[in-house]
Short mmCIF file of C-alpha atoms in Angstrom, two decimals:
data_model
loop_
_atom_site.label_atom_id
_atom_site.label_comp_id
_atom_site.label_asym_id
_atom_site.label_seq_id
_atom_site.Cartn_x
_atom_site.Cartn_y
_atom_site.Cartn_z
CA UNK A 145 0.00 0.00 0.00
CA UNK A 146 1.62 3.45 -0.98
CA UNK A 147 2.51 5.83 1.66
CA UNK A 148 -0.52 8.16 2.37
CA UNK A 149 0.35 12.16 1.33
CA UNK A 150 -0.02 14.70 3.77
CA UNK A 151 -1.33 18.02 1.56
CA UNK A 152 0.20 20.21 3.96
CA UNK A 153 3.41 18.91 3.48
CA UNK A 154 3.19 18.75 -0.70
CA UNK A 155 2.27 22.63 -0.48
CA UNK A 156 5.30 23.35 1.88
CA UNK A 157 7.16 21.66 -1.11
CA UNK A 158 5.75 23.46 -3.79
CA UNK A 159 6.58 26.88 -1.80
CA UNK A 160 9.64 25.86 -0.79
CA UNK A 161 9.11 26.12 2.97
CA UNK A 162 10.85 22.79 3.32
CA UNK A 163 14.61 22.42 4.70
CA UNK A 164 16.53 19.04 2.95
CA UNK A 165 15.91 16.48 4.76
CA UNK A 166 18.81 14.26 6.82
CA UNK A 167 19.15 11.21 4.86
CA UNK A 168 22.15 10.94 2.68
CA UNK A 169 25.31 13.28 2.81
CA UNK A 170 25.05 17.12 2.64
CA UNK A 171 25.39 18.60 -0.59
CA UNK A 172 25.20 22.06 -2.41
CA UNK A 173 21.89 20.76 -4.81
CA UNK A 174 18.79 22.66 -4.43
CA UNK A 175 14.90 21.86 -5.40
CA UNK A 176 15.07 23.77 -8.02
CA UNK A 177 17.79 22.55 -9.70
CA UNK A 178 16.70 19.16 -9.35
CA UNK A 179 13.05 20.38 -10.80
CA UNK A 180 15.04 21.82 -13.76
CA UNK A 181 17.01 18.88 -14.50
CA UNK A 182 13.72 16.72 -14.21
CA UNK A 183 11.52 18.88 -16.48
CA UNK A 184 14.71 19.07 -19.12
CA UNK A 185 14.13 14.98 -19.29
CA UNK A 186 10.54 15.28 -19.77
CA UNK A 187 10.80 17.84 -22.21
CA UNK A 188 13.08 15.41 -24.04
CA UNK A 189 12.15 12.09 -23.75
CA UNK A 190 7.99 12.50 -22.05
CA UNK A 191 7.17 11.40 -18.51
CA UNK A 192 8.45 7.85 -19.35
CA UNK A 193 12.19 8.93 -19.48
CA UNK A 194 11.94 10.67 -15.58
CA UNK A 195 13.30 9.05 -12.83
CA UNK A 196 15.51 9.63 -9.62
CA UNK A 197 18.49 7.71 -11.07
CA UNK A 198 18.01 9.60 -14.20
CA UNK A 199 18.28 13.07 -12.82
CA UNK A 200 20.67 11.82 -10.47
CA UNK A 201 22.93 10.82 -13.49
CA UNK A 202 22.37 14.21 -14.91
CA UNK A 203 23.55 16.01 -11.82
CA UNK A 204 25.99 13.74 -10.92
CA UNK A 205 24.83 12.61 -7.58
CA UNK A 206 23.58 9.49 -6.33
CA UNK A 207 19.90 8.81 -6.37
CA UNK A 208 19.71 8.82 -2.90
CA UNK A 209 20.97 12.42 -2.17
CA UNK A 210 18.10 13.11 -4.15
CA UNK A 211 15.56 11.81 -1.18
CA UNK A 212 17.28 14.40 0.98
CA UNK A 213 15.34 17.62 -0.80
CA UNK A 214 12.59 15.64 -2.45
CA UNK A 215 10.51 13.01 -0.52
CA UNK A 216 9.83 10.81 -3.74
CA UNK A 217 9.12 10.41 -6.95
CA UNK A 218 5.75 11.51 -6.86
CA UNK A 219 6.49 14.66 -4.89
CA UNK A 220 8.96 15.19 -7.95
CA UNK A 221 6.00 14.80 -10.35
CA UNK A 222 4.49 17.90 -8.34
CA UNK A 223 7.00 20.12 -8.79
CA UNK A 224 7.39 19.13 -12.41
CA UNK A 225 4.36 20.71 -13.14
CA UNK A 226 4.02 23.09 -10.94
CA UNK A 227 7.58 24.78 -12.34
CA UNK A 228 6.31 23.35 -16.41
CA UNK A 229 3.59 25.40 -16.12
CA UNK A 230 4.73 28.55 -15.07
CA UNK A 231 2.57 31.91 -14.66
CA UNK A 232 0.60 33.40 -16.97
CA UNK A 233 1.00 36.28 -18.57
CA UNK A 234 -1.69 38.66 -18.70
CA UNK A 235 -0.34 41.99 -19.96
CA UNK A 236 -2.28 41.90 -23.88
CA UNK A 237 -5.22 39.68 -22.25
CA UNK A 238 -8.33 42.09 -23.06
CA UNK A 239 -10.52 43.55 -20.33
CA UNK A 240 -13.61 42.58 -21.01
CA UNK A 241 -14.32 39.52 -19.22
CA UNK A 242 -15.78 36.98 -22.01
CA UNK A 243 -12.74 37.41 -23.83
CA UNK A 244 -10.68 37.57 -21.03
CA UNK A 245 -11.72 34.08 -19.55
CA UNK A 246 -11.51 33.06 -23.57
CA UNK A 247 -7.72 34.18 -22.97
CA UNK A 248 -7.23 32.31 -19.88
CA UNK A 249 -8.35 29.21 -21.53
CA UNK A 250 -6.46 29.70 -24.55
CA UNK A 251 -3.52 30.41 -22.50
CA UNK A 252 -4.03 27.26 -20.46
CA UNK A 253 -4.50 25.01 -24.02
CA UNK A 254 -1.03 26.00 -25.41
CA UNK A 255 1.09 25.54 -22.51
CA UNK A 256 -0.79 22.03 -22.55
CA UNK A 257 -0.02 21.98 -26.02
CA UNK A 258 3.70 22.95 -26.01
CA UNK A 259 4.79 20.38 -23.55
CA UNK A 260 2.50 17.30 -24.27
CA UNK A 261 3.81 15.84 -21.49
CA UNK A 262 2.08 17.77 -18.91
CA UNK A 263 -1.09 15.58 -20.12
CA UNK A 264 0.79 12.49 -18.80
CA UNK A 265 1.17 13.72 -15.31
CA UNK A 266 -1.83 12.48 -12.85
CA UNK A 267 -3.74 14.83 -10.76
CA UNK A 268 -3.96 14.19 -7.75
CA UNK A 269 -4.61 17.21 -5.72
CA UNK A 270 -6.04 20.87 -6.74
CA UNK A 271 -3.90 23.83 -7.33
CA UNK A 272 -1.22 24.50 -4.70
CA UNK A 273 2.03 25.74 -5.91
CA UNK A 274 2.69 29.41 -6.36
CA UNK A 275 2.29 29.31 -10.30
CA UNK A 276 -0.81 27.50 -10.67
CA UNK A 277 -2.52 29.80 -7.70
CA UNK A 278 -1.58 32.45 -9.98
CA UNK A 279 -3.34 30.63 -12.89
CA UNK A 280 -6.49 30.42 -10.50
CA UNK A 281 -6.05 33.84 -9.55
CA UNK A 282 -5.86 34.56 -13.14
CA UNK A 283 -9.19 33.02 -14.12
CA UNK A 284 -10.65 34.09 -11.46
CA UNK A 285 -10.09 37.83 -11.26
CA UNK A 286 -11.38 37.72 -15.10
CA UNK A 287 -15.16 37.20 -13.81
CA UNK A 288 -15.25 39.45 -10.81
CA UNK A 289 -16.63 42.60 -12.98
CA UNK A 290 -19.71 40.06 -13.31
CA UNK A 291 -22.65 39.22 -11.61
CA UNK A 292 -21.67 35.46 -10.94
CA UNK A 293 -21.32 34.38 -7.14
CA UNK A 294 -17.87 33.25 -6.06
CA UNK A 295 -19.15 29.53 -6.21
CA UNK A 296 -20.15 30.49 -9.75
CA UNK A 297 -16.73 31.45 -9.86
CA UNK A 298 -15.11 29.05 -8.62
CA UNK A 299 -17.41 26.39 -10.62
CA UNK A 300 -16.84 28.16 -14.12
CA UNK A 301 -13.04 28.29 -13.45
CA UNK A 302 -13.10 24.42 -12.93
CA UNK A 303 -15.08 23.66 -15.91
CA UNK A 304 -13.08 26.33 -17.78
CA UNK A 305 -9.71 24.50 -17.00
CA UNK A 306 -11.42 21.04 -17.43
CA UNK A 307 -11.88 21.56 -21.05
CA UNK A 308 -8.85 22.97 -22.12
CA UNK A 309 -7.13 19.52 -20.41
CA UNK A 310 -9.73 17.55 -22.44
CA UNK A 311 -9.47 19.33 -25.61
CA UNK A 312 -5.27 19.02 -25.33
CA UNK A 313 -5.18 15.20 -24.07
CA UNK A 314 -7.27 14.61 -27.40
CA UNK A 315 -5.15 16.39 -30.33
CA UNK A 316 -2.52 14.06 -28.54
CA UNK A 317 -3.86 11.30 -28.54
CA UNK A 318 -4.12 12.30 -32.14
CA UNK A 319 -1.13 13.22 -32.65
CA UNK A 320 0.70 10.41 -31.04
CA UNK A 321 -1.57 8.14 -33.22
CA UNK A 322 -0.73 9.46 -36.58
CA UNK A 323 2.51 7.02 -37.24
CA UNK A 324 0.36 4.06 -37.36
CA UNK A 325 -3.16 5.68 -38.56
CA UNK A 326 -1.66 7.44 -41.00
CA UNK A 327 -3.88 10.28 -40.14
CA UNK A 328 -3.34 13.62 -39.16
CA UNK A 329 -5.95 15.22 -36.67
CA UNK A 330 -7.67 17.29 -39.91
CA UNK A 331 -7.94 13.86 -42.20
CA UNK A 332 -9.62 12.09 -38.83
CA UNK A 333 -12.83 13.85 -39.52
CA UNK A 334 -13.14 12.69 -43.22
CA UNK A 335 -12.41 9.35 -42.06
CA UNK A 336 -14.55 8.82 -39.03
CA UNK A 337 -17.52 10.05 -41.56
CA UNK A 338 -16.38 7.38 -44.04
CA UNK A 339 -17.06 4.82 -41.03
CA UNK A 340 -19.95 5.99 -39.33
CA UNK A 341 -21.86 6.24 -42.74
CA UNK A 342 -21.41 2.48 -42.82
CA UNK A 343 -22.67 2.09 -39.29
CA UNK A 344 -26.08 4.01 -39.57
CA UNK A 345 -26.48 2.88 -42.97
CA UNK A 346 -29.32 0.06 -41.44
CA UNK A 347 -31.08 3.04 -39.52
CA UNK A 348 -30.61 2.04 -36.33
CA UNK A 349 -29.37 5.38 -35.05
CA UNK A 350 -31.56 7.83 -36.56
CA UNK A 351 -30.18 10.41 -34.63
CA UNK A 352 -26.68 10.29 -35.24
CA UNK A 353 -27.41 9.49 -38.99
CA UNK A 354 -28.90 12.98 -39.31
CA UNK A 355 -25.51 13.72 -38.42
CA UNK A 356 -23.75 11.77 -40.51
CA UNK A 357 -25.70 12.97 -43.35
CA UNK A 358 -25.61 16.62 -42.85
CA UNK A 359 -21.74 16.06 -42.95
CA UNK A 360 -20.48 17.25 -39.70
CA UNK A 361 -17.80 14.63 -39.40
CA UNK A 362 -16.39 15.36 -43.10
CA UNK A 363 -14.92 18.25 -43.12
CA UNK A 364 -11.18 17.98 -43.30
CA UNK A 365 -10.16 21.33 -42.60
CA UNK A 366 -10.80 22.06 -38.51
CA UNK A 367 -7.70 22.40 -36.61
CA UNK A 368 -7.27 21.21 -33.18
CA UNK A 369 -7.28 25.34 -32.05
CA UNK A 370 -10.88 25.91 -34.67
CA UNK A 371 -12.25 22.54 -32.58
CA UNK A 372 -11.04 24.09 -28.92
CA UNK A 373 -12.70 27.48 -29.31
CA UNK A 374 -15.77 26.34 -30.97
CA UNK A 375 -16.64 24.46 -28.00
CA UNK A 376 -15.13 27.11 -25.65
CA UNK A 377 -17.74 29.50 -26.91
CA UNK A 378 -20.58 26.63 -26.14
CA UNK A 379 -19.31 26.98 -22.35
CA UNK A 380 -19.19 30.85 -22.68
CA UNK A 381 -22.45 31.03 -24.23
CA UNK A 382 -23.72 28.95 -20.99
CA UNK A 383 -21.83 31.09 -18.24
CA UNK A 384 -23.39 34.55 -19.84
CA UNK A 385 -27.07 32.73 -19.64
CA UNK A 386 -26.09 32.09 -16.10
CA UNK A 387 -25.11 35.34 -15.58
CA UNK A 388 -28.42 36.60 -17.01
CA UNK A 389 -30.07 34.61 -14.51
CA UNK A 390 -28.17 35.98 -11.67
CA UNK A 391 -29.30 39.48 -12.99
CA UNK A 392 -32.61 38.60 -12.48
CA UNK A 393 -32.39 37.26 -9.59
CA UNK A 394 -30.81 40.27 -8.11
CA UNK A 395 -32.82 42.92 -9.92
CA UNK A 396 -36.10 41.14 -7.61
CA UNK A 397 -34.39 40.99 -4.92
CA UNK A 398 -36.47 42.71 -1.91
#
């Protein structure tokens, strides 16, 4: 049975408020240069090619000095992504908040997107390091000109960041498919029509042969980015009727 994690001591980790520990000799390493080293590996060879010995190697330690200023290897993982993702920047973000959260969640998609590996990490706590507090901070501050309640907030900020994971994780699944499909993700849609037409061809699924048949699956030409903000604008589309309703609400209040 795996060692239970105390979040306490994870976010004392992540903000550095933890001294090395005593097992092992003392060195001159630091977190963050351990962090570094790790990310450089994933950024090279994906989540697969990171472990202790292997930044040891790189650093030129033994794998066990590494235990004395990071607990283990999920801890590692942790600060991997918390220092991967880094902050974002906000500066040429517009002001108006539809297209401000549409920012944040375009901002979110490409740093996704640039280092595919970040979709292989698990996640197994909510935001805690100083970067991705800023990232919550971020979204967050984006809807507070609005008439949502912070749970709204907080809710539309989850679903928000939910999505742009989803819509990542599947261009690379896509991607990482392509050497033996053959397909890129903009020939996918041409050929999943191809194969559904044969499936509703015996009108079993009326429904998703009117699909089929109006052609929504065949065209060829939607990026990954054209597929992420079309249904980004679904959610946004949602979130303003919420907002309408909050209106209401408060314009008959007593």
């Amino acid at each position: 049975m795996a060692a239970r994690r105390d979040p306490e001591h994870t976010a004392d980790l992540l903000w550095r408020r933890q001294r090395p520990g005593s097992r092992g000799p003392r060195g001159s390493l630091t977190v963050d240069q351990i962090v570094d080293t790790a990310v450089e590996l994933a950024d090279a060879e994906g989540m697969a090619g990171v472990t202790m010995g292997k930044v040891a190697k790189r650093l030129g330690v033994t794998t066990m000095s590494l235990y004395r200023y990071i607990p283990g290897k999920d801890d590692l993982v942790d600060l991997m992504f918390e220092q991967a993702t880094g902050r974002p920047e906000t500066t040429d973000w517009p002001t108006e908040w539809r297209a401000r959260v549409r920012a944040f969640s375009h901002a979110q998609y490409q740093v996704l997107m640039a280092r595919p590996w970040l979709l292989d990490v698990p996640i197994g706590t909510p935001p805690m390091g100083p970067n991705n507090v800023a990232w919550m901070e971020a979204g967050l501050s984006a809807m507070e000109p609005t008439p949502l309640t912070p749970e709204d907030r907080m809710g539309v900020l989850s679903v928000i960041s939910g999505y742009a994971l989803t819509e990542a994780r599947q261009a690379e699944v896509v991607r990482r498919a392509a050497p033996s499909t053959g397909l890129t993700y903009t020939e996918w849609g041409a050929a999943y029509h191809q194969v559904l037409a044969r499936v509703v061809e015996e009108g079993r699924y009326p429904a998703l042969s009117a699909i089929v048949e109006a052609g929504v699956f065949a065209d060829d030409r939607t990026t990954p980015e054209e597929e992420f903000f079309y249904g980004l604008d679904f959610i946004l589309d949602g979130v303003e009727a919420l907002m309408e309703k909050r209106r209401a609400a408060q314009g008959s209040a007593p």
